[in-house]
mmCIF file of C-alpha atoms in Angstrom:
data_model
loop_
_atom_site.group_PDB
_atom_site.id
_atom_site.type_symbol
_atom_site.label_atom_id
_atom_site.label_comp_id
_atom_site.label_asym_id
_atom_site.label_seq_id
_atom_site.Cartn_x
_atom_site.Cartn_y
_atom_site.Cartn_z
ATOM 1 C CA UNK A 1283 10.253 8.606 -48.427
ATOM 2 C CA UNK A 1284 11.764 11.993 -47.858
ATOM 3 C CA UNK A 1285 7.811 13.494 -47.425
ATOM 4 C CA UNK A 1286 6.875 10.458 -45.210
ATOM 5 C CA UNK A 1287 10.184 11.502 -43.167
ATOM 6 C CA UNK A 1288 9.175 15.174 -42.925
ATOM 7 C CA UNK A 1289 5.616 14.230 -41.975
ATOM 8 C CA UNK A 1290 7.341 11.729 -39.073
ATOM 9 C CA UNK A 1291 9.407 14.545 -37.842
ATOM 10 C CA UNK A 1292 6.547 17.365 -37.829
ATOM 11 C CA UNK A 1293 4.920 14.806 -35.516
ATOM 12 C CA UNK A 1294 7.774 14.333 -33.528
ATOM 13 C CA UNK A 1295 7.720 17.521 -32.719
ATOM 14 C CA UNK A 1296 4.822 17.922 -31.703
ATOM 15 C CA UNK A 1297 5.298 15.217 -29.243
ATOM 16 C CA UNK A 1298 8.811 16.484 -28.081
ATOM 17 C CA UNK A 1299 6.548 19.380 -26.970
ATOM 18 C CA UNK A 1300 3.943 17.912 -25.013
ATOM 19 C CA UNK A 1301 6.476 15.677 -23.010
ATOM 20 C CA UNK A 1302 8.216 19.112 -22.399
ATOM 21 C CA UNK A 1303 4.974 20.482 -20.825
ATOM 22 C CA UNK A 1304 3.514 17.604 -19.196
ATOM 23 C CA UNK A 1305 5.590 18.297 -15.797
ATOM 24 C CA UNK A 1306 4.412 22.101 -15.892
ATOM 25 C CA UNK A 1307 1.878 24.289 -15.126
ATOM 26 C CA UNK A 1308 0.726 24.579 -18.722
ATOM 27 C CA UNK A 1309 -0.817 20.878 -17.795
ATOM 28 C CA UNK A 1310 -3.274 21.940 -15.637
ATOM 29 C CA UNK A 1311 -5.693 23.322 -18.962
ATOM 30 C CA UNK A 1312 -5.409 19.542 -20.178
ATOM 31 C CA UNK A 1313 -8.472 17.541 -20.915
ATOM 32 C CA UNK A 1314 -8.515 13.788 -20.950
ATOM 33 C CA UNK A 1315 -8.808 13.954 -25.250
ATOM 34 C CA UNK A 1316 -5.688 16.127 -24.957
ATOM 35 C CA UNK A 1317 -4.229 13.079 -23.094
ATOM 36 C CA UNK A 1318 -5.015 10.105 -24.872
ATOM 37 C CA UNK A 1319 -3.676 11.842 -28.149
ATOM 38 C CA UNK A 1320 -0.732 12.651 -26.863
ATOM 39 C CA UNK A 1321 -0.529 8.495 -25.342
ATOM 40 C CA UNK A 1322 -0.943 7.739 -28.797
ATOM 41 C CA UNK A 1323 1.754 9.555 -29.782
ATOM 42 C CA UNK A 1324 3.879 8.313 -27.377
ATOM 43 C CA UNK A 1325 3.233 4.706 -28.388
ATOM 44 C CA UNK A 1326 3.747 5.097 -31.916
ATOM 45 C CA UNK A 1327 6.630 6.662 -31.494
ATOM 46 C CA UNK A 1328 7.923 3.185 -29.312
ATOM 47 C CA UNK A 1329 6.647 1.697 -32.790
ATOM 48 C CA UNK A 1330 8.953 4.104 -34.744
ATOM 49 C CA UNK A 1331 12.054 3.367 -32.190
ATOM 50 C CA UNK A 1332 11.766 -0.581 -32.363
ATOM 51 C CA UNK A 1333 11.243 -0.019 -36.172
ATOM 52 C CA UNK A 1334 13.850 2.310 -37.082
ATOM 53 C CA UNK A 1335 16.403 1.804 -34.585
ATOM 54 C CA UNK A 1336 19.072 -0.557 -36.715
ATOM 55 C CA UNK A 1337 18.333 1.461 -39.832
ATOM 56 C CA UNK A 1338 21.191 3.549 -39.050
ATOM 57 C CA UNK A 1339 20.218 6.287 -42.022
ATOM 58 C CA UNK A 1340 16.863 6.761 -40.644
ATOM 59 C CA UNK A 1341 18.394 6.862 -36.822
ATOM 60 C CA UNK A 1342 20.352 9.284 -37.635
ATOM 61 C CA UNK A 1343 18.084 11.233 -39.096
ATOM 62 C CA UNK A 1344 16.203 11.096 -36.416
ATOM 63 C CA UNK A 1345 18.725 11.657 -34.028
ATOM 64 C CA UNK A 1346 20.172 15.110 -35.495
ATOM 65 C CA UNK A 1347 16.166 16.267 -35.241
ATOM 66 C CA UNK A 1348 16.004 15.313 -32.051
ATOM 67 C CA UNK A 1349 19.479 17.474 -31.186
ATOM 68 C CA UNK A 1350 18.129 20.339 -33.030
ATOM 69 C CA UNK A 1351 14.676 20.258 -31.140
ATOM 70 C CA UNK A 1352 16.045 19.671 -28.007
ATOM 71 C CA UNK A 1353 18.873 22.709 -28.653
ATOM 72 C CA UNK A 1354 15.391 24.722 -29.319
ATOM 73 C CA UNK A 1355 13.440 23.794 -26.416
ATOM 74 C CA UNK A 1356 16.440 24.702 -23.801
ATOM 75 C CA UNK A 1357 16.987 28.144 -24.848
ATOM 76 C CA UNK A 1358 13.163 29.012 -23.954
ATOM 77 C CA UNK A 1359 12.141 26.451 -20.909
ATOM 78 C CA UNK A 1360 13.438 26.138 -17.455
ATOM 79 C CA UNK A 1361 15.108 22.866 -16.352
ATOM 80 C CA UNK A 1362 14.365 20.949 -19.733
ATOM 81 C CA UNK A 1363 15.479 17.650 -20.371
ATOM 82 C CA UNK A 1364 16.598 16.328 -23.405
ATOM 83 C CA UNK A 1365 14.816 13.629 -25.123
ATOM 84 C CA UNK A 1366 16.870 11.161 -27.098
ATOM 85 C CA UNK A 1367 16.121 8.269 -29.800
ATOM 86 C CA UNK A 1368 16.434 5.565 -27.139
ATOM 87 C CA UNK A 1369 13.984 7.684 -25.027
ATOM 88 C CA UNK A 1370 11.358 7.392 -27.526
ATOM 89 C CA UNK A 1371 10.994 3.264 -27.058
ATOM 90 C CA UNK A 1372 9.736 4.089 -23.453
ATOM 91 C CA UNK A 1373 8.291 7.823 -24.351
ATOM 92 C CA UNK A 1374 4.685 6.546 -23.238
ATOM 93 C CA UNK A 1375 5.732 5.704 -19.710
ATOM 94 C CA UNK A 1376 7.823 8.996 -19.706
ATOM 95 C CA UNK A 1377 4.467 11.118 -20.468
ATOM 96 C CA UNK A 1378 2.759 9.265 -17.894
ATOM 97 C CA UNK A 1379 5.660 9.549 -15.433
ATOM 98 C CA UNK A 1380 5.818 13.535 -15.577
ATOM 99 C CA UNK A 1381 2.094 13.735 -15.343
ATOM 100 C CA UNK A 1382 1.225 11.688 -11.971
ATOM 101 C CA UNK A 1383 4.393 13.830 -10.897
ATOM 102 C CA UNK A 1384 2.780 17.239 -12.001
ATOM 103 C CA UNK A 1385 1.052 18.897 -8.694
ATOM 104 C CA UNK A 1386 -0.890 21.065 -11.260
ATOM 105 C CA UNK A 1387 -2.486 17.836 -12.876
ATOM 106 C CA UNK A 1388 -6.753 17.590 -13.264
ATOM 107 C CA UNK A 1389 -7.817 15.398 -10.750
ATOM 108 C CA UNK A 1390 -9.893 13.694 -13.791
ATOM 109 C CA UNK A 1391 -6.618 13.050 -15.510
ATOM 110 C CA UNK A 1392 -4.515 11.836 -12.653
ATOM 111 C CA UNK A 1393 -7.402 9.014 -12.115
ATOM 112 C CA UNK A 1394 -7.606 8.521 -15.789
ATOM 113 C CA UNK A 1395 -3.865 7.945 -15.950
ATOM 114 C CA UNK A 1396 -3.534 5.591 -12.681
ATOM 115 C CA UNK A 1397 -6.709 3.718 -13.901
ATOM 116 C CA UNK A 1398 -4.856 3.289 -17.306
ATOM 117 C CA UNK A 1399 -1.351 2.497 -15.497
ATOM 118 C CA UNK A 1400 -3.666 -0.247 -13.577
ATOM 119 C CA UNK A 1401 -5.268 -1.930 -15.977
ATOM 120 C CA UNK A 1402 -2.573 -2.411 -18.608
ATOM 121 C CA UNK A 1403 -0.838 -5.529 -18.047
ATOM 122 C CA UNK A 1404 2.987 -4.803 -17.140
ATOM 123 C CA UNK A 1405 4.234 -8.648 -16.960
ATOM 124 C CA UNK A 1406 4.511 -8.970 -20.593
ATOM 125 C CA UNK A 1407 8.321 -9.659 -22.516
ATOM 126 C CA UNK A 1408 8.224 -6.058 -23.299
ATOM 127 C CA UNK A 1409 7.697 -4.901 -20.014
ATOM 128 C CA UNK A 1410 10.164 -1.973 -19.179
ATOM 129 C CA UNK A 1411 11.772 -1.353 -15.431
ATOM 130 C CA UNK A 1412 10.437 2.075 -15.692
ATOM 131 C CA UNK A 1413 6.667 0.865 -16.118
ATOM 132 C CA UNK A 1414 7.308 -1.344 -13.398
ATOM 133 C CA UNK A 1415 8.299 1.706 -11.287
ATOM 134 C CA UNK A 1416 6.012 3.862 -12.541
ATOM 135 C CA UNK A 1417 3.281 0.886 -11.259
ATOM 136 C CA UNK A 1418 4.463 1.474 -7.872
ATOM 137 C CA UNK A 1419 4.830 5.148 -7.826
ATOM 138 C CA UNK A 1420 0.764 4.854 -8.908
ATOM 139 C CA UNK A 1421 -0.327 2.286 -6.169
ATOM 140 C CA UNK A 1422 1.846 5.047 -3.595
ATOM 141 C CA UNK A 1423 0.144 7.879 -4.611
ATOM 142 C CA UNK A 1424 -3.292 6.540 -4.712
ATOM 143 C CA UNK A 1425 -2.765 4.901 -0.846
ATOM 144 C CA UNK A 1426 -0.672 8.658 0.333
ATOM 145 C CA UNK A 1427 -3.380 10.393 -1.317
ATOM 146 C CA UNK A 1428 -6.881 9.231 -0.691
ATOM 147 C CA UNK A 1429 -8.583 10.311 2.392
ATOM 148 C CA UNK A 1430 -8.272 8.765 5.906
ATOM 149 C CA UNK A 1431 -11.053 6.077 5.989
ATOM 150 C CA UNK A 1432 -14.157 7.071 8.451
ATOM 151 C CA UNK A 1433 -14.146 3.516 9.523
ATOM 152 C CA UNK A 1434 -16.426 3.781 13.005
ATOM 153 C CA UNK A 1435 -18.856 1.559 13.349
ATOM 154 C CA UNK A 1436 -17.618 -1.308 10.951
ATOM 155 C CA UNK A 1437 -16.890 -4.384 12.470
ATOM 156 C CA UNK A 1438 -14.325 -5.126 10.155
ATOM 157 C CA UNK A 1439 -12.351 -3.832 7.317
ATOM 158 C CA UNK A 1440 -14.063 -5.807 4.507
ATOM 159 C CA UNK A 1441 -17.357 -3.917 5.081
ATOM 160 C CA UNK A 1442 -15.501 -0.941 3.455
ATOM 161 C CA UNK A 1443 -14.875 -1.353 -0.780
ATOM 162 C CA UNK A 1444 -12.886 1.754 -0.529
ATOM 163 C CA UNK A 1445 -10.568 0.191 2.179
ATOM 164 C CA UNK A 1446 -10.257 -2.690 0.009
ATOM 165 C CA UNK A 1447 -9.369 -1.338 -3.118
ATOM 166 C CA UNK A 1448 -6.521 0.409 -1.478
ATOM 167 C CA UNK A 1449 -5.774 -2.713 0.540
ATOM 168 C CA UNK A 1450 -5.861 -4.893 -3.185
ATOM 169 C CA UNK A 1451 -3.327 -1.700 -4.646
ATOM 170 C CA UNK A 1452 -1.057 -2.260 -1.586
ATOM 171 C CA UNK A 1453 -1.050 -6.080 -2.504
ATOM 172 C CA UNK A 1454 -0.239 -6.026 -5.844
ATOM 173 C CA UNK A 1455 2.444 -3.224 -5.293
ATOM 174 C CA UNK A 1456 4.075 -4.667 -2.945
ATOM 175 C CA UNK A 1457 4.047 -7.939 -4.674
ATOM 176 C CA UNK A 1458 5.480 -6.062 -7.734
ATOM 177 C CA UNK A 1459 8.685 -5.000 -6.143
ATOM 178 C CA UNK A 1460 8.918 -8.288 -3.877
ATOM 179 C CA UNK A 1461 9.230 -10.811 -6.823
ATOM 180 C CA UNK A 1462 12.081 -8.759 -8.315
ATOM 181 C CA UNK A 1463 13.762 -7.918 -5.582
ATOM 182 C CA UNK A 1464 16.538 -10.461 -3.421
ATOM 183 C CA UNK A 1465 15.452 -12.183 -0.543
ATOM 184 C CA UNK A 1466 17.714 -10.348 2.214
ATOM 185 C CA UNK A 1467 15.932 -6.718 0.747
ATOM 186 C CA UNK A 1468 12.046 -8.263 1.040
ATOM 187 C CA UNK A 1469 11.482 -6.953 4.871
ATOM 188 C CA UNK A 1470 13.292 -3.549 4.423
ATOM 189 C CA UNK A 1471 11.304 -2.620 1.044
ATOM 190 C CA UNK A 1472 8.055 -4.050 2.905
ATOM 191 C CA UNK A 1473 9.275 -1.587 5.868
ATOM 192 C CA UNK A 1474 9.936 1.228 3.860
ATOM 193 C CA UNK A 1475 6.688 1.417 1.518
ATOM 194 C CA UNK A 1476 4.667 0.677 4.905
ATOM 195 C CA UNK A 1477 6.441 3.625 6.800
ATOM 196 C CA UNK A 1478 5.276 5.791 3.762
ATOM 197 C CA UNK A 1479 1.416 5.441 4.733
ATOM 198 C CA UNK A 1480 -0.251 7.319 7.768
ATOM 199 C CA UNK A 1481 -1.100 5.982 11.101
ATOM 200 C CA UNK A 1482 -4.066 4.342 11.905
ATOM 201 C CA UNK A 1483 -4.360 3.867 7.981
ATOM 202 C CA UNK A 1484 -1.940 1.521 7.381
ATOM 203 C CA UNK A 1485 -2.764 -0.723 10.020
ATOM 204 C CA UNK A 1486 -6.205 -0.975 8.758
ATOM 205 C CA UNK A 1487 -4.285 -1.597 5.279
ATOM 206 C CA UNK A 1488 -2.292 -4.588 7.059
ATOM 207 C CA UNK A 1489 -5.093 -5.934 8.614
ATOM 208 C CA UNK A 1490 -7.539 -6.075 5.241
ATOM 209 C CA UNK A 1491 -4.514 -7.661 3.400
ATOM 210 C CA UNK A 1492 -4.501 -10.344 6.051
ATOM 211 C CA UNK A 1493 -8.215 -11.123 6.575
ATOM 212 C CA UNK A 1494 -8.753 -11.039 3.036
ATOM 213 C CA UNK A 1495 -9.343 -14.759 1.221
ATOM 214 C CA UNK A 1496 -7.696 -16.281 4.574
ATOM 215 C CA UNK A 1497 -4.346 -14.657 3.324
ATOM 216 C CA UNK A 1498 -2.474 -16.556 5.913
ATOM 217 C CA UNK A 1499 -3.362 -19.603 4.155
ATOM 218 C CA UNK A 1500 -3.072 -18.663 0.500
ATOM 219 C CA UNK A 1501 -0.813 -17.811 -2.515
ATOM 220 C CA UNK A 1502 0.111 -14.970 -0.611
ATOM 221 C CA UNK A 1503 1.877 -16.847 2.071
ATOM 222 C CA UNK A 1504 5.397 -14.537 1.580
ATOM 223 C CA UNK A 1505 4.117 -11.396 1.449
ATOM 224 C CA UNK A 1506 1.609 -12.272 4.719
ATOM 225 C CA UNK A 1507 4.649 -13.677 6.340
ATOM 226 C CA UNK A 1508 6.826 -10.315 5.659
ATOM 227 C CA UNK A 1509 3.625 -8.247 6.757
ATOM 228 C CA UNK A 1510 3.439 -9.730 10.447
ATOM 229 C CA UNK A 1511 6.853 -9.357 10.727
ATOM 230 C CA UNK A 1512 6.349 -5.784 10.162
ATOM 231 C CA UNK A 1513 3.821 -5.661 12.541
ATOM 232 C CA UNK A 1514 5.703 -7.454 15.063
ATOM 233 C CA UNK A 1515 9.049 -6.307 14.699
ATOM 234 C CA UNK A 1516 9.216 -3.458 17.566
ATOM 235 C CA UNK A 1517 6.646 -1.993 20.137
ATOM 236 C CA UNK A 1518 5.424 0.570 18.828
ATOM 237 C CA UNK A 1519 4.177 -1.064 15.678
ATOM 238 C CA UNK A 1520 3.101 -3.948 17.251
ATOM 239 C CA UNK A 1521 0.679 -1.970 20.288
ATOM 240 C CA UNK A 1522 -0.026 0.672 17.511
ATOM 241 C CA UNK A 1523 -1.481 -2.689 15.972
ATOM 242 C CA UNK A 1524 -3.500 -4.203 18.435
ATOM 243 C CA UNK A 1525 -4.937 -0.809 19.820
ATOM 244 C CA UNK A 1526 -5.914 0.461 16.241
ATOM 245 C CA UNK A 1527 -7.552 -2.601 15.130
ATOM 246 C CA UNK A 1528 -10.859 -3.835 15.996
ATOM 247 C CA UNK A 1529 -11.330 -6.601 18.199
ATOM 248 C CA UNK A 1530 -12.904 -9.035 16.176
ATOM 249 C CA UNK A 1531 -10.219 -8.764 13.375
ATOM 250 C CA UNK A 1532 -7.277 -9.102 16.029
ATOM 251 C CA UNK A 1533 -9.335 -12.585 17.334
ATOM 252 C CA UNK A 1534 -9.597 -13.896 13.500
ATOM 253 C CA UNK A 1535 -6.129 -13.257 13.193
ATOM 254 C CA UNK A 1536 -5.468 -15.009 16.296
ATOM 255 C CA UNK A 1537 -7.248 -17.939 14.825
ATOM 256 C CA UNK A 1538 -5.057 -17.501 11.252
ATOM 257 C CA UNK A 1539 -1.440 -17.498 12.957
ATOM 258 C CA UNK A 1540 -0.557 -19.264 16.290
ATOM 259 C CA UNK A 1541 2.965 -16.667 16.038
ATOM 260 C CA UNK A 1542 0.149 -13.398 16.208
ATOM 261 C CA UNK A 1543 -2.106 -14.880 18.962
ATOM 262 C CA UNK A 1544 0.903 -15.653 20.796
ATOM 263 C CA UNK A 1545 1.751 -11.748 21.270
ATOM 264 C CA UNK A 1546 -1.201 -11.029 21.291
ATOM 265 C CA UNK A 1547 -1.529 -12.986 24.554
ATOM 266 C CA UNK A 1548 1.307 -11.098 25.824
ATOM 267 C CA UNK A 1549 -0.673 -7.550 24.862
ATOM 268 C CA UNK A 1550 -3.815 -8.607 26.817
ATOM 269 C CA UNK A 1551 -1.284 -9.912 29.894
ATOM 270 C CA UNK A 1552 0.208 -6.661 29.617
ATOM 271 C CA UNK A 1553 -3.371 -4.984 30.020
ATOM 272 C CA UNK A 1554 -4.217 -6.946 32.349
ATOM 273 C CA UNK A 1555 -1.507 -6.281 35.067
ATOM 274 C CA UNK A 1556 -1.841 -2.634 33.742
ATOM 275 C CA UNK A 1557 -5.191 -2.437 35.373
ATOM 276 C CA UNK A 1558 -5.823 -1.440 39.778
ATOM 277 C CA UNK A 1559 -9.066 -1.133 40.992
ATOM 278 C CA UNK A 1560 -11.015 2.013 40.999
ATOM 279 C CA UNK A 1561 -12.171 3.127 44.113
ATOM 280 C CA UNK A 1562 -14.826 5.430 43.195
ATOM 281 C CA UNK A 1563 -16.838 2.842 41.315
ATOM 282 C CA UNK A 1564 -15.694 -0.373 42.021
ATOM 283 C CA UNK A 1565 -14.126 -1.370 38.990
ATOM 284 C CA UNK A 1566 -10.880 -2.108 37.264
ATOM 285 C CA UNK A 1567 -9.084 0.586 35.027
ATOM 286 C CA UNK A 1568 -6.047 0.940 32.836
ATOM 287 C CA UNK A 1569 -4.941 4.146 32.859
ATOM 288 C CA UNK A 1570 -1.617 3.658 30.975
ATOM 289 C CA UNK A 1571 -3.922 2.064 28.239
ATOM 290 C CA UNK A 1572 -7.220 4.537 28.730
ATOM 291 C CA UNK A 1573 -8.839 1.074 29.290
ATOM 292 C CA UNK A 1574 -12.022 -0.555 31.197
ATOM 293 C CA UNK A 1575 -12.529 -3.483 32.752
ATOM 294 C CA UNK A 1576 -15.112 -3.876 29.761
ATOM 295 C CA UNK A 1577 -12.878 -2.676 26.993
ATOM 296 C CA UNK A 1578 -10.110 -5.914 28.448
ATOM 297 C CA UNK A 1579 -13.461 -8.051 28.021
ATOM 298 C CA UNK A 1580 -14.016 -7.208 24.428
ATOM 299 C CA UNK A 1581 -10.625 -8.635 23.187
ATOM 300 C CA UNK A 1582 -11.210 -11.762 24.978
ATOM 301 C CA UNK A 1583 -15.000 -12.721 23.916
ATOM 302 C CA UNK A 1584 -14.201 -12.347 20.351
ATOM 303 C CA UNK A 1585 -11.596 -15.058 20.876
ATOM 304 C CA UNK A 1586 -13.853 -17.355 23.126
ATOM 305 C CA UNK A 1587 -15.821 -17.747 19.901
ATOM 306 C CA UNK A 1588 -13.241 -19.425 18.223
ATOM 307 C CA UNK A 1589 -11.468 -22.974 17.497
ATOM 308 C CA UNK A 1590 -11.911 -25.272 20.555
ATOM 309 C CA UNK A 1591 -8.194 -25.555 20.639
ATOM 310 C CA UNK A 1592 -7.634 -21.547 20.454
ATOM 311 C CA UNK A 1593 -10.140 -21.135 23.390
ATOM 312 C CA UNK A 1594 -8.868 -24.125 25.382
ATOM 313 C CA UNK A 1595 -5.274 -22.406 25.220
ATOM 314 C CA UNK A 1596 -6.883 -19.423 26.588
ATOM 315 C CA UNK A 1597 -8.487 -20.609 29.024
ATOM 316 C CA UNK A 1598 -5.341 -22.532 30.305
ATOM 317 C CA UNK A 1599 -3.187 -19.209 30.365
ATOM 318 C CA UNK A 1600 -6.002 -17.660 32.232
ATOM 319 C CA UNK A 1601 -6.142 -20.249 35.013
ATOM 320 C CA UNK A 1602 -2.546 -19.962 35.280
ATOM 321 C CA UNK A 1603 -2.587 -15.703 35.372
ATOM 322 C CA UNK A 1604 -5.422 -16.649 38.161
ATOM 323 C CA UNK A 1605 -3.016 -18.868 40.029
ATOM 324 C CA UNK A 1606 0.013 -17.348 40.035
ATOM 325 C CA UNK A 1607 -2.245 -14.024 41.582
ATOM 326 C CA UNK A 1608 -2.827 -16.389 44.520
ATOM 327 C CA UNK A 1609 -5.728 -18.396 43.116
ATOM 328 C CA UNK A 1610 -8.533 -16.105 44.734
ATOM 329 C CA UNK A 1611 -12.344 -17.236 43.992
ATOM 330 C CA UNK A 1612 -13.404 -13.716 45.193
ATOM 331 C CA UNK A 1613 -14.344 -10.862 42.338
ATOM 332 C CA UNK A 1614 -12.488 -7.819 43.350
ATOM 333 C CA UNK A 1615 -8.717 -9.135 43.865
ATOM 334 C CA UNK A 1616 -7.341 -10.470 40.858
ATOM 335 C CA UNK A 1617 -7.760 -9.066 37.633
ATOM 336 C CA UNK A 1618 -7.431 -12.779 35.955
ATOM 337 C CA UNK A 1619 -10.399 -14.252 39.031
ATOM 338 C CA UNK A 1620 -12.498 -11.333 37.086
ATOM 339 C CA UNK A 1621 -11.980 -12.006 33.797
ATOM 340 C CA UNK A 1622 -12.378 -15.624 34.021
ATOM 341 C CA UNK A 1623 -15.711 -15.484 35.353
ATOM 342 C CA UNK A 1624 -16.942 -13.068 32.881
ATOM 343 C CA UNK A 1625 -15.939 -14.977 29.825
ATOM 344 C CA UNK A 1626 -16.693 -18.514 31.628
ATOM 345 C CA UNK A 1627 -20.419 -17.120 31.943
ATOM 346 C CA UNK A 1628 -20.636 -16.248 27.971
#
């Protein structure tokens, strides 16, 4: 036993060192072999804690190699931090941890250790809080670090895989934290991981989320209900929103959720009486919004091809824009006279 112990402790060692250099700059000459040994260390040495730690001879064996070690490692690095017995039950997700927050970490290796993080399932009995956060802090560094999407000429977000897989990593993330977390923190943690991400980007993020599978409708009802509220909750967000987004994927949301169409209304209202004739070619302008008379058509066609009832309800809101403008039939004096016509004749 005492060889088998010196043999365990050698190891140890060895491992104790690697988590000590994973957060530096020594990390950056790492290969992906280099890696996955030292993975393996770290989960056989969660094997060795659940194994060893009510064999209080053997713990404290352990223990007093660990003090020595540690005493070792401080004298000759910078800001170490001492690894204990209990920290070897969770030592994998502690390697993994340091790494994805190393700045001098191999590209190859940070996508080999997210990919890993993603694909090993973390909703087992012997799922730790700190894999759950790590999860998260993996899903936020993929979505703050990948590039801004070049996104022109799609008609809609689900033309782009790379959109989605971020959109699918938002998801799950945020589903993550929502189904541990009270109901009175949901909007404010929804808020806060949302704020993190870059304008336009997140809206596109949003809007994938929403049009994907007819989220509205699905097992995703919560986290689609918390996401509009985001969206709606002040101005800027909310015209941010609608200005960012295409137009066909603000009219399919229009036909998902009565609450969205309804402001959405009010945006295109607000365009609308935005917009004064141009004098120097005979058309209507919004120069608040940078808007044409064309660009106000494009948000309402999209929703003219919709549910009868949706483009009824428009139409009614119309007439009544129309009427309360003084009910002119002729083009040139009411924004609402114009637009009706246009999207009456399509």
């Amino acid at each position: 036993m005492a060889g088998k112990l010196k043999t365990l402790l050698d190891n140890l060692d060895q491992f104790i060192e690697v988590l000590a250099l994973s957060p530096s700059a020594h990390a950056k000459d790492w290969d992906i072999l280099h890696v996955q040994r030292a993975l393996e260390w770290g989960t056989y040495f969660q094997h060795v804690h659940h194994r060893y730690k009510a064999n209080n001879s053997l713990r404290n064996s352990i223990e007093a190699h660990l003090r020595a070690k540690d005493q070792e490692l401080s004298c000759c690095m910078k800001n170490y931090h001492h690894i204990t017995f209990d920290d070897l039950g969770k030592g994998r997700d502690i390697l993994c941890m340091s790494l994805l927050q190393n700045k001098s970490l191999p590209d190859p290796i940070f996508k080999y250790v997210t990919e890993l993080l993603r694909n090993s399932d973390t909703k087992g009995a012997e799922s730790t809080s700190l894999t759950h956060f790590i999860s998260q802090k993996v899903a936020s560094e993929l979505l703050l670090s990948l590039p801004l999407l070049a996104s022109k000429g799609l008609h809609e977000p689900l033309d782009n895989p790379v959109l989605m897989t971020q959109a699918e990593l938002l998801r799950s993330s945020l589903e993550g934290r929502l189904k541990v977390s009270e109901d009175n923190q949901k909007s404010s943690i929804v808020s806060h991981f949302l704020g993190r991400i870059s304008k336009p980007h997140v809206y596109h993020l949003v809007e994938a989320i929403l049009l994907s599978n007819d989220a509205l409708d699905s097992e995703h009802q919560n986290l689609s209900d918390l996401l509009l509220d985001w969206v709606l909750s002040n101005d800027d967000l909310r015209i941010g929103f609608f200005l960012n987004v295409k137009c066909q994927g603000l009219a399919r949301l229009s036909f998902m959720s009565s609450r969205f169409r309804h402001e959405y209304m009010d945006h295109l209202e607000k365009l609308g009486r935005s917009m004064e004739p141009d004098v120097n070619c005979g058309k209507w302008v919004s120069d608040p919004f940078k808007l044409s008379f064309e660009g106000l058509l494009d948000h309402y066609k999209p929703l003219m091809e919709g549910p009868a009832a949706v483009k009824d309800s428009i139409l009614t809101k119309l007439r009544a824009l129309k009427s309360q403008d003084g009910n002119y039939d002729v083009p040139g004096i009411s924004i609402w006279t114009d637009v009706l016509a246009e999207i009456q004749e399509t």
